Short mmCIF file of C-alpha atoms in Angstrom, two decimals:
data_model
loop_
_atom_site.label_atom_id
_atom_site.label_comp_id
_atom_site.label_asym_id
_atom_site.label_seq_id
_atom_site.Cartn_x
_atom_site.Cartn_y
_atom_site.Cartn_z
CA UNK A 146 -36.59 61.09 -266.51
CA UNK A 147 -33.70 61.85 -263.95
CA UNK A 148 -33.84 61.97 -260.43
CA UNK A 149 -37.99 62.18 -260.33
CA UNK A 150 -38.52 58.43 -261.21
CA UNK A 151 -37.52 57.17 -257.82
CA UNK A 152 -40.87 59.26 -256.75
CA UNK A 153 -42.39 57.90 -259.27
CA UNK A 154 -42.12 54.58 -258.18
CA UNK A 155 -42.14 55.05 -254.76
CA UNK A 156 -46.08 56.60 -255.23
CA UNK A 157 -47.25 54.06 -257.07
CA UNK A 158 -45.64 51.11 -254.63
CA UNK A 159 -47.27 52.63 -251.57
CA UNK A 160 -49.77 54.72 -252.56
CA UNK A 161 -52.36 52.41 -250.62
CA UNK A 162 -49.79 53.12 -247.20
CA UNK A 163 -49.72 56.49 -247.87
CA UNK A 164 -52.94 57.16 -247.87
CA UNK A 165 -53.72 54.88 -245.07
CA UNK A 166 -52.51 57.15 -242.60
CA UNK A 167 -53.85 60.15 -243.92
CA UNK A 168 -57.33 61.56 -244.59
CA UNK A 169 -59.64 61.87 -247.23
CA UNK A 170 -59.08 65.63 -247.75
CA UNK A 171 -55.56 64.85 -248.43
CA UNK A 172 -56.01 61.92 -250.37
CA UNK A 173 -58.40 63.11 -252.57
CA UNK A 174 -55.91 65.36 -254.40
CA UNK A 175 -52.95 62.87 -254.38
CA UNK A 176 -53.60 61.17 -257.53
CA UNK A 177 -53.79 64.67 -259.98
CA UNK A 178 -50.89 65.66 -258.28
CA UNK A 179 -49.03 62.85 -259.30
CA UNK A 180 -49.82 63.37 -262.73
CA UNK A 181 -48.74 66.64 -262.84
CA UNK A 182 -45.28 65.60 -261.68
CA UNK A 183 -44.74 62.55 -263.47
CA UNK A 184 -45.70 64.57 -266.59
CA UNK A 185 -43.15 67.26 -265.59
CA UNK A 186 -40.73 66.10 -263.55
CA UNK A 187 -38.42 68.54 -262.13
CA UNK A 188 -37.69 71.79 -263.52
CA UNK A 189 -34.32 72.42 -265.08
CA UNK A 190 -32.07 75.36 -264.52
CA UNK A 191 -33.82 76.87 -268.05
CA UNK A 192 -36.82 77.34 -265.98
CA UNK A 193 -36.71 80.60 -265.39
CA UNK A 194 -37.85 81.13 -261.79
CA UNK A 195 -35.86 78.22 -261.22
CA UNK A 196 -32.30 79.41 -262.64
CA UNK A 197 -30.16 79.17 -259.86
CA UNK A 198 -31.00 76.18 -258.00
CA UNK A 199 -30.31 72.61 -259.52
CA UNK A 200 -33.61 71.27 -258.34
CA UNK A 201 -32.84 67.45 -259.93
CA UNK A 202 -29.38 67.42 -257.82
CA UNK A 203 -31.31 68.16 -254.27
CA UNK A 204 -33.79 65.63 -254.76
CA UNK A 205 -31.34 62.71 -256.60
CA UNK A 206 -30.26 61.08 -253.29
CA UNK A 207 -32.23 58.31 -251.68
CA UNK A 208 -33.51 59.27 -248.44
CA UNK A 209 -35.84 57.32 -246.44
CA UNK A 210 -39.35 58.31 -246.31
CA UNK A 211 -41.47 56.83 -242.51
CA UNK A 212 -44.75 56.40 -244.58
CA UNK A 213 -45.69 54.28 -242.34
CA UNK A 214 -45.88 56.54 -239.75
CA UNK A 215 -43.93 54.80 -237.16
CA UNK A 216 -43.14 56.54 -233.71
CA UNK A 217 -39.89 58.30 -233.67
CA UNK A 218 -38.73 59.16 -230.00
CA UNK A 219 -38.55 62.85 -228.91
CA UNK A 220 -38.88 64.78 -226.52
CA UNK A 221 -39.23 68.42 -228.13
CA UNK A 222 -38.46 70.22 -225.16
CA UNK A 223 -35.39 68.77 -224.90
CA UNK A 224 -34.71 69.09 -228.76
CA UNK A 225 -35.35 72.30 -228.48
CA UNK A 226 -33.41 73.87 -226.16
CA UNK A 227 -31.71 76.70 -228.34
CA UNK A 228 -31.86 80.16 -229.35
CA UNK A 229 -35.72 81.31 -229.21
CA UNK A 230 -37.27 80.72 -226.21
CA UNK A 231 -38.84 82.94 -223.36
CA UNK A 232 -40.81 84.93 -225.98
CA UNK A 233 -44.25 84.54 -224.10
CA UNK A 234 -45.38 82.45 -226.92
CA UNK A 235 -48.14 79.77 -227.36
CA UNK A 236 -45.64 76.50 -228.03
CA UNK A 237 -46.63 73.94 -231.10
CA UNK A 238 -44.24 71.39 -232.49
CA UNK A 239 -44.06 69.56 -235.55
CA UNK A 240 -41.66 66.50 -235.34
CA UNK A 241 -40.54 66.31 -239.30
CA UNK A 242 -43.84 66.03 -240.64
CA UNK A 243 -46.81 65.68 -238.18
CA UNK A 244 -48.20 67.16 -235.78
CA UNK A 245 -47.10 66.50 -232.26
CA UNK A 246 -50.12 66.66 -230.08
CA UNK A 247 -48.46 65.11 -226.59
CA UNK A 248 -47.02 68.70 -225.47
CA UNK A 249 -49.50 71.12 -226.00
CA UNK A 250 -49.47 74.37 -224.31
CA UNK A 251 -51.56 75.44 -221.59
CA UNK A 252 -53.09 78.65 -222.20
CA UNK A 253 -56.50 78.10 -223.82
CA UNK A 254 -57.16 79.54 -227.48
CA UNK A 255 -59.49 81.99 -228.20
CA UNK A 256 -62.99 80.36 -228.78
CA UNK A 257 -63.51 78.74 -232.18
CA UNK A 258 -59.53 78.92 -233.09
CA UNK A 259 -58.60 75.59 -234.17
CA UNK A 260 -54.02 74.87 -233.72
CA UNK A 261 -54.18 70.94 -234.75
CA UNK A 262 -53.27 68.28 -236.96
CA UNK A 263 -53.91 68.79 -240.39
CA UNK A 264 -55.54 65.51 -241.04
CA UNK A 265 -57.60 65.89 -239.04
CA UNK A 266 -59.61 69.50 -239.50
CA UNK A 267 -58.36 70.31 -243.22
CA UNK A 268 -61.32 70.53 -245.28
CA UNK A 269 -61.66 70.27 -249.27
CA UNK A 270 -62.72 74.09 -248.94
CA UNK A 271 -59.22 75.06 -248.84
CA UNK A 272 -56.66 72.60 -248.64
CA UNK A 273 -55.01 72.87 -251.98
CA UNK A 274 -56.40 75.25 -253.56
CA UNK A 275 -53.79 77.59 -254.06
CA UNK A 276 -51.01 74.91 -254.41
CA UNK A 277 -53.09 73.03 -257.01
CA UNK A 278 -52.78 76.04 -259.05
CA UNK A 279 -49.17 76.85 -258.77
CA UNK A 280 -47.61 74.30 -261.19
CA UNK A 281 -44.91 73.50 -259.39
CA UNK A 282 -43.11 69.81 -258.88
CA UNK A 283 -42.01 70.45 -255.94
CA UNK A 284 -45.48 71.38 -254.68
CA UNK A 285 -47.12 68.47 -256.46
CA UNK A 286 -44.45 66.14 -255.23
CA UNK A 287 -45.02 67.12 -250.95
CA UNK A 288 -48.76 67.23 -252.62
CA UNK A 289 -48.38 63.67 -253.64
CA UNK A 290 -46.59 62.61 -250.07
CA UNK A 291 -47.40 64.66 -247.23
CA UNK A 292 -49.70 62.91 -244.41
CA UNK A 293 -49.64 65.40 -241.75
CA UNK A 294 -48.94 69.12 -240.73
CA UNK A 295 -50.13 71.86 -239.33
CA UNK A 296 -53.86 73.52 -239.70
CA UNK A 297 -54.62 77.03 -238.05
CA UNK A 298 -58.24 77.94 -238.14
CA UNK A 299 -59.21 81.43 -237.08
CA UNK A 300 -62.91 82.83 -237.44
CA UNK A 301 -64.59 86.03 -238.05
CA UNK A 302 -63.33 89.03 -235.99
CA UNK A 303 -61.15 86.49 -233.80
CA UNK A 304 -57.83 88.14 -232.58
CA UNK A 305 -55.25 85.47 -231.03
CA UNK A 306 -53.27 87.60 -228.66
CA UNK A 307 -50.77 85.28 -227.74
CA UNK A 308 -48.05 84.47 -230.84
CA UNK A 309 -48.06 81.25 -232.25
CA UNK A 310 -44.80 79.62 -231.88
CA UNK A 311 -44.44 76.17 -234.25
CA UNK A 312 -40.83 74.45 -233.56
CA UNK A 313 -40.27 72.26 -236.92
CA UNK A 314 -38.24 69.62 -235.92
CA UNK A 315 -36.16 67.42 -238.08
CA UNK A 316 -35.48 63.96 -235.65
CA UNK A 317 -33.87 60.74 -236.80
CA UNK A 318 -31.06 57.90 -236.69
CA UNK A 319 -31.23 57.79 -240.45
CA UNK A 320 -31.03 60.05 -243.76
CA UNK A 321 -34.73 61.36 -244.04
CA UNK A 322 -36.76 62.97 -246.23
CA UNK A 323 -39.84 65.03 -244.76
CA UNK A 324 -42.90 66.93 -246.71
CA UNK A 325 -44.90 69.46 -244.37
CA UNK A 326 -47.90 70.68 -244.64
CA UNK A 327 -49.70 73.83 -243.62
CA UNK A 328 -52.91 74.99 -243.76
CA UNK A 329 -53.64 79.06 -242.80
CA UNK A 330 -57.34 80.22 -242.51
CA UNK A 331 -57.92 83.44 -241.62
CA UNK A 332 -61.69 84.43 -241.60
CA UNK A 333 -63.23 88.25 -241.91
CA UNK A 334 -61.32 90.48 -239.31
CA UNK A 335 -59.26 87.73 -238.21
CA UNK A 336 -55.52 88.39 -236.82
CA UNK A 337 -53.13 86.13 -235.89
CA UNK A 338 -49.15 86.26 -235.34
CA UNK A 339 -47.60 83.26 -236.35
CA UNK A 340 -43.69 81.77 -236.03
CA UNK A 341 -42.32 78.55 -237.20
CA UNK A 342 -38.44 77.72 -236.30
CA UNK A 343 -36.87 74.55 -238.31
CA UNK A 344 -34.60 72.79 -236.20
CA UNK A 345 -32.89 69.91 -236.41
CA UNK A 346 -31.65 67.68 -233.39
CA UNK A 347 -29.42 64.90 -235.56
CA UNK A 348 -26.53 65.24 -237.20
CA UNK A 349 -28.46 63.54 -240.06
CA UNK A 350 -28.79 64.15 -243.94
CA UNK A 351 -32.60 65.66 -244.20
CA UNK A 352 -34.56 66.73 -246.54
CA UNK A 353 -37.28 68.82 -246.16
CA UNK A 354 -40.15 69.89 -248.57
CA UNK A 355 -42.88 72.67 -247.02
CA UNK A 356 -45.76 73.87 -248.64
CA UNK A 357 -47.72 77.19 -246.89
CA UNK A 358 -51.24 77.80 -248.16
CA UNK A 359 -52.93 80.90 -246.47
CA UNK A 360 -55.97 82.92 -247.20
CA UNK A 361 -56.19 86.00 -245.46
CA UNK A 362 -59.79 87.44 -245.25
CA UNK A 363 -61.22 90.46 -245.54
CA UNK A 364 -60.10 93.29 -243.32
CA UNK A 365 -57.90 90.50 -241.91
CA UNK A 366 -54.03 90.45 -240.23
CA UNK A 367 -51.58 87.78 -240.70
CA UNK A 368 -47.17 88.24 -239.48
CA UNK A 369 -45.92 85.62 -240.43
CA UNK A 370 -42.43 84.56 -239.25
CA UNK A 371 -40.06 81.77 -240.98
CA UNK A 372 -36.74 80.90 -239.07
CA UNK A 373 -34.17 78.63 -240.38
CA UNK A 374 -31.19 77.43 -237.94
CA UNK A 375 -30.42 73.59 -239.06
CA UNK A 376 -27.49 73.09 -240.31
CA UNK A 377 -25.14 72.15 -243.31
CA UNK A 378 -26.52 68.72 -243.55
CA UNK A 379 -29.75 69.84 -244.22
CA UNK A 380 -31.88 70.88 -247.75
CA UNK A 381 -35.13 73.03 -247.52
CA UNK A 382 -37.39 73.42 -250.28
CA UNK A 383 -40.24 75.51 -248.84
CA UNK A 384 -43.15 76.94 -251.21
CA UNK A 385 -45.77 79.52 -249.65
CA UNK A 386 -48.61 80.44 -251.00
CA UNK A 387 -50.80 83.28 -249.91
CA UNK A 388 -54.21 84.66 -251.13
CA UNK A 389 -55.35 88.62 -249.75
CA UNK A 390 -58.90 90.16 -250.13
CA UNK A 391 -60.11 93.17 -249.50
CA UNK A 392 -58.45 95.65 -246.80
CA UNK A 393 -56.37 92.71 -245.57
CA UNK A 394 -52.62 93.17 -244.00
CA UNK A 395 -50.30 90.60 -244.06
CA UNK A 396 -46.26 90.71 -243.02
CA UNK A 397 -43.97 87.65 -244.25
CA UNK A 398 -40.48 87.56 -243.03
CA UNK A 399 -37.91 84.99 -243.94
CA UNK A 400 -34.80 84.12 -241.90
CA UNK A 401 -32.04 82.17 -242.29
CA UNK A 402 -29.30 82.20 -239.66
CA UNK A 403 -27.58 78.29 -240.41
CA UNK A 404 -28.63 75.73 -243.69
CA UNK A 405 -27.23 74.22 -246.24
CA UNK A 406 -29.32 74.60 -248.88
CA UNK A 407 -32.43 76.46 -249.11
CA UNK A 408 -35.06 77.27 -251.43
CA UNK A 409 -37.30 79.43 -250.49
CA UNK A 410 -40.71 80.44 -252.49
CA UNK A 411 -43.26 83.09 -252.08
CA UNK A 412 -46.85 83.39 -254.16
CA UNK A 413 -48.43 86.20 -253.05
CA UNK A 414 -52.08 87.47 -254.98
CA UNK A 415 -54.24 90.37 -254.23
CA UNK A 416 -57.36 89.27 -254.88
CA UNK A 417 -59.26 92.24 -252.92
CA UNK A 418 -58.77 95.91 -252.92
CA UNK A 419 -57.09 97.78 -250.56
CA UNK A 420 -54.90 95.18 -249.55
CA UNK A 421 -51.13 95.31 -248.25
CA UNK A 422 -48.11 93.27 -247.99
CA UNK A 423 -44.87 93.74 -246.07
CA UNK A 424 -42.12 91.46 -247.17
CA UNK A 425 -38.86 91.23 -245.19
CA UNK A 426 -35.56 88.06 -245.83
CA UNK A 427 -32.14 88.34 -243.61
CA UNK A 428 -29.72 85.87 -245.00
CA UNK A 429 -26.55 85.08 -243.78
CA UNK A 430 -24.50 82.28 -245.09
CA UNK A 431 -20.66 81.03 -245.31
CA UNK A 432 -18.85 78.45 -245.68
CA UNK A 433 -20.82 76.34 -248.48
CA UNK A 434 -24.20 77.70 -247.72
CA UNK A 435 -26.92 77.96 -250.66
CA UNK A 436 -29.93 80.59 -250.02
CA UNK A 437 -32.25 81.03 -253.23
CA UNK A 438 -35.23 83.36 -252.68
CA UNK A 439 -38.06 83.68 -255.22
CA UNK A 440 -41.03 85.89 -254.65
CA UNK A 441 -43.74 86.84 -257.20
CA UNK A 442 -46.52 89.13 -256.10
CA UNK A 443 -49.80 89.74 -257.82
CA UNK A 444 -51.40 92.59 -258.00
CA UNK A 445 -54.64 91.81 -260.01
CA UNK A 446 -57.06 94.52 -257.91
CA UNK A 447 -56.59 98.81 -257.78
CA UNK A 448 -55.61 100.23 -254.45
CA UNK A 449 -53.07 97.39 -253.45
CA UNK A 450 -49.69 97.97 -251.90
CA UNK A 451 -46.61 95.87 -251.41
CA UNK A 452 -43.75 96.80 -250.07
CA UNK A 453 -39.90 93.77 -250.30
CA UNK A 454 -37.07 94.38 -248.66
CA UNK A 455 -34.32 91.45 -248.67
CA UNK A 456 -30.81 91.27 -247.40
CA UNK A 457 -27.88 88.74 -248.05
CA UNK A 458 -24.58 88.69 -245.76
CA UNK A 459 -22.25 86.42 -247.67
CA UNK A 460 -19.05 84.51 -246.56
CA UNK A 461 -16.39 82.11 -247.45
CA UNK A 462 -17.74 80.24 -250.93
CA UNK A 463 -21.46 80.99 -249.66
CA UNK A 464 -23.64 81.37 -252.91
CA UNK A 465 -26.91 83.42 -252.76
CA UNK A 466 -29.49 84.47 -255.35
CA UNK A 467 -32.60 86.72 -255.14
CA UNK A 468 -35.21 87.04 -257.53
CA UNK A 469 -38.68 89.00 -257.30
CA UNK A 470 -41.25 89.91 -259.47
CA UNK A 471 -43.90 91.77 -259.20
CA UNK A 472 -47.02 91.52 -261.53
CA UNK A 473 -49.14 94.46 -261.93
CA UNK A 474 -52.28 92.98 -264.38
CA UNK A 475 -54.47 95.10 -266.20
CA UNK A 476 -57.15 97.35 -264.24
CA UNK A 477 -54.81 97.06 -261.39
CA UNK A 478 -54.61 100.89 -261.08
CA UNK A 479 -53.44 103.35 -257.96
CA UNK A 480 -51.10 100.24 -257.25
CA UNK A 481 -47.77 101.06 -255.26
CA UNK A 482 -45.02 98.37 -254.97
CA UNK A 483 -41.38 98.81 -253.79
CA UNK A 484 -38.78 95.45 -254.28
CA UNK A 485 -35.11 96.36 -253.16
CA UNK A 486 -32.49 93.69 -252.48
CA UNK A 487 -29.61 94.67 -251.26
CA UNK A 488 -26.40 92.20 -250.52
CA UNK A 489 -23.00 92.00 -249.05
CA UNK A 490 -20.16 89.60 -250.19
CA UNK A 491 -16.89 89.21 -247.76
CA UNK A 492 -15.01 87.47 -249.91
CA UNK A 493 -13.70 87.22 -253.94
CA UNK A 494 -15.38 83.46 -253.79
CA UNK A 495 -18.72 84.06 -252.24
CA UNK A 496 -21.56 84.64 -255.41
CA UNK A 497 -24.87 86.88 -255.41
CA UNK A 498 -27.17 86.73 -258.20
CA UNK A 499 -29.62 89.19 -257.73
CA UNK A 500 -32.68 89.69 -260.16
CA UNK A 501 -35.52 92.37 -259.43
CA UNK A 502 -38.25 92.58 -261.68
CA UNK A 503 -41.66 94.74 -262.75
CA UNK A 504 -44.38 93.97 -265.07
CA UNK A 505 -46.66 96.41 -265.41
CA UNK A 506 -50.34 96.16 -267.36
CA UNK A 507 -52.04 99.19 -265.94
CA UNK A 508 -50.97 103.14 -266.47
CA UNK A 509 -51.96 104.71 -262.91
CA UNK A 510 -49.20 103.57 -260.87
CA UNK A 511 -46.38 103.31 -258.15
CA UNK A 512 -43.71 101.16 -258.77
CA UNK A 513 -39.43 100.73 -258.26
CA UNK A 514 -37.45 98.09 -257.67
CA UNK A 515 -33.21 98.43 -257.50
CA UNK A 516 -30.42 96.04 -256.25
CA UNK A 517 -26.83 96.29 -255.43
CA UNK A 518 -23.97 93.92 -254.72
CA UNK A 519 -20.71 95.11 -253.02
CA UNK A 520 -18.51 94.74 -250.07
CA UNK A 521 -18.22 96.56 -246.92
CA UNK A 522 -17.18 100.30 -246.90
CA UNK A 523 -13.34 100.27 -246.62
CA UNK A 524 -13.64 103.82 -245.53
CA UNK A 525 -15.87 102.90 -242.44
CA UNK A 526 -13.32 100.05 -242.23
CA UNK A 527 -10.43 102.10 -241.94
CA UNK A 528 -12.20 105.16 -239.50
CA UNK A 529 -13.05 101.98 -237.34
CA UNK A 530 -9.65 100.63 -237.02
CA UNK A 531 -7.79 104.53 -236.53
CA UNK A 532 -10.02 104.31 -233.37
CA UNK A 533 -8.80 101.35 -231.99
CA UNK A 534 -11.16 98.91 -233.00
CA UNK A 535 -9.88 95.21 -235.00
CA UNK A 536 -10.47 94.46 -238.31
CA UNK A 537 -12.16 91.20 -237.71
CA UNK A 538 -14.38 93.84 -235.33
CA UNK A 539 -15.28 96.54 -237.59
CA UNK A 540 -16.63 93.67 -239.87
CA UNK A 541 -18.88 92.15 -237.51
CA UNK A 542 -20.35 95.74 -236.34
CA UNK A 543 -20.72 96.76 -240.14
CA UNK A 544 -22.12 93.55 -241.18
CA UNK A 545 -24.59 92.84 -237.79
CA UNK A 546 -25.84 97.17 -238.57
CA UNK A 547 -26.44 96.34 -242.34
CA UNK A 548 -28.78 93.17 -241.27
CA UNK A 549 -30.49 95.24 -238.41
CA UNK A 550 -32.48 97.22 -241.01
CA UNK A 551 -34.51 93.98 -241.89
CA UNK A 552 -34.90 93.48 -238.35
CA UNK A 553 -36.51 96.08 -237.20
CA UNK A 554 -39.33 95.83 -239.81
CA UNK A 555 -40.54 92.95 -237.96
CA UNK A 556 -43.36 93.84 -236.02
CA UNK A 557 -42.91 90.52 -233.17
CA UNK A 558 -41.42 92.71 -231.01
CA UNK A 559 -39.67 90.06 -228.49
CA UNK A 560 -38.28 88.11 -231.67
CA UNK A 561 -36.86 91.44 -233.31
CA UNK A 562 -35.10 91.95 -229.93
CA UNK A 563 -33.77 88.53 -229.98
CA UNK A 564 -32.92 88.48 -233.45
CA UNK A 565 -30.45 91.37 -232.90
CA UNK A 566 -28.82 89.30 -230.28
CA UNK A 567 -28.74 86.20 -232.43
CA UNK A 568 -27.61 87.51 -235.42
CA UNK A 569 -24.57 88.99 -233.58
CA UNK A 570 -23.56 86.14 -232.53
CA UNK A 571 -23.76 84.18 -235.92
CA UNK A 572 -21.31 87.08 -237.12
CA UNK A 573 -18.99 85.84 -233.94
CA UNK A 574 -19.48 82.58 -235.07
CA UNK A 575 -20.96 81.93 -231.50
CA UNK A 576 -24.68 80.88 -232.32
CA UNK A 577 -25.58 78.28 -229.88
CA UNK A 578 -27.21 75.16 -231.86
CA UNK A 579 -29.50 72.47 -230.68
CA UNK A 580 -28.68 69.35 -229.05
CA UNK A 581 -27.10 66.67 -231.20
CA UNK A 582 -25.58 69.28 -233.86
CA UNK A 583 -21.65 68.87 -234.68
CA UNK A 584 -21.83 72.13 -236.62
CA UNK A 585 -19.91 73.84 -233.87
CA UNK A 586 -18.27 71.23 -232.50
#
């Protein structure tokens, strides 16, 4: 065993706290988790979806864990007074791992549309499902821990209007280690719009595990919109799982504007004809930054279309790696799938890995995936600068016009126009950050 066994014995010391200040939903699947993982530990770098992350060096350090659920004072309005706001959104926060229901907004929900703690409304129905399945340790190990989160409960032919906004705040005086939670229902004919921003308002070491589970109904809609800005103190393992019948539409979009390292996963099944997907990721990383993507995406039902798109900006010693695969299982016919991943490196130190991939069980269908790696177009470079325009410039407006093409895919049209702005400024090296960060100090 390496750097699992401090979990290990951490679970089975205060297994009796953990669950104390939980619920029985949660609990009830704590105990198989932990077998899982203490069976497997962590995955090495021969695992192949796991290749270019060193999943036993993120977790090795000790962080502190507040199992005991002790008050930590914040007040998120102040925490979060950065780069997303004004976007006519409903406002939820989640200070590191639960639920924060002092500062809820005002606007009243649709009727039977449940926003709460997840404790508190998750039912054995759903909650871990999906996750259960996914044989993952770093799943099983926020499986084992988490308490809290976030549960969205939307019924049959329900439309929520008003976006969702969730801030994910990471708050304390200490090194901490967090493991969110969230729960996605979506009934028949549902549609909801949904953001979450990770922030964090110390200049703390944090850890961070998420796991998304979200069923999307038939004939149902759900966007789905994950922003990273933390900063280089911080490590993000976040696993999302997603489950589509029949006729259902769902858009995921990752973003990461400031980390310092990231793992991002995406489980995606069509389980229902008819069904599509649209997924979008922006990264942009320098200095030391680590972004690893991995998406795999189902098709197990005919007449099912997905459609990835994922850029990489790359500075300084930045290291970034992509890797999708699609699945296309037998009977899966009249299926059309398109995965492209396209990158840019400034510099001779700054590393892409970049690894698309098709599997395909059935004869009837439509499916490409490509990927390229290069630098920007000295040509464009050098018409830029015979017109008067700086190097340093010509970068920023080729670099901010190669990201805008993920952008305007998203379909939240307030956060695409702020994302342009943002974006721009992280090529200036002018993003604002929260309060309490010394990243641009």
């Amino acid at each position: 065993m390496g750097s699992e066994q401090q979990y290990i014995d951490l679970y089975k010391q205060c297994r009796g706290m953990i669950c104390e200040h939980s619920s029985e939903v949660m609990n009830a699947v704590r105990d198989a988790a932990f077998e899982r993982f203490a069976s497997s530990g962590f995955p090495t770098r021969k695992v192949e979806r796991y290749k270019y992350t060193d999943m036993q060096a993120l977790f090795a350090p000790d962080y502190g864990l507040n199992l005991n659920r002790l008050q930590i004072p914040v007040d998120p309005y102040n925490a979060f007074r950065c780069d997303v706001p004004n976007l006519s959104t409903s406002l939820y926060f989640v200070v590191n791992d639960q639920f924060y229901n002092q500062a809820l907004p005002q606007a009243h929900l649709p009727e039977g549309v449940i926003i709460g703690s997840l404790k508190d409304f998750a039912t054995s129905e759903y909650y871990n499902r999906l996750a259960g399945q996914a044989n993952d340790a770093a799943t099983d190990l926020n499986t084992m821990l988490a308490q809290d989160g976030l549960y969205v409960y939307v019924p049959k032919n329900v439309k929520v209007d008003r976006a969702i906004q969730v801030i994910n705040i990471l708050r304390s005086d200490v090194d901490l280690m967090v493991n969110r939670r969230v729960l996605i229902v979506l009934e028949e004919g549902a549609e909801i719009k949904m953001l979450f921003c990770d922030h964090a308002a110390d200049d703390r070491n944090f850890l961070a595990t998420q796991v998304i589970e979200a069923y999307v109904g038939e004939n149902a809609s759900l966007d789905l919109y994950c922003m990273e800005e933390t900063h280089h103190k911080n490590v993000r393992v976040s696993n999302v799982y997603i489950d589509q019948q029949a006729n259902s539409r769902v858009n995921h979009n990752v973003i990461t504007l400031h980390n310092g390292i990231t793992r991002n996963r995406l489980d995606l099944t069509f389980s229902g004809e008819g069904a599509e997907c649209q997924c979008y990721g922006c990264v942009i990383a320098d200095k030391q930054q680590h972004v690893d993507n991995n998406t795999l995406i189902v098709h197990k039902v005919p007449h099912c279309t997905s459609n990835e798109l994922y850029k990489y900006v790359l500075d300084d010693k930045a290291v970034g790696a992509f890797a999708g695969r699609v699945l296309v299982e037998h009977g899966a016919q009249k299926t059309t799938s398109q995965m492209t991943n396209q990158n840019l490196t400034a510099t001779k130190e700054a590393r892409m890995y970049t690894q698309p991939m098709l599997e395909i069980y059935a004869d009837d269908v439509k499916c490409a995936h490509g990927s390229t790696v290069g630098q920007l177009n000295d040509a464009a470079l050098f018409y830029m600068r015979q017109r008067g325009i700086s190097l340093q410039e010509a970068k920023v407006l080729l670099q901010n016009a190669f990201i805008n093409e993920v952008i305007d895919h998203m379909q939240l049209e307030p956060l695409r126009d702020r994302l342009h702005y943002l974006v721009e400024k992280r090529f200036r090296g002018e993003l604002n950050k929260c309060s309490g960060c010394k990243l641009c100090k």
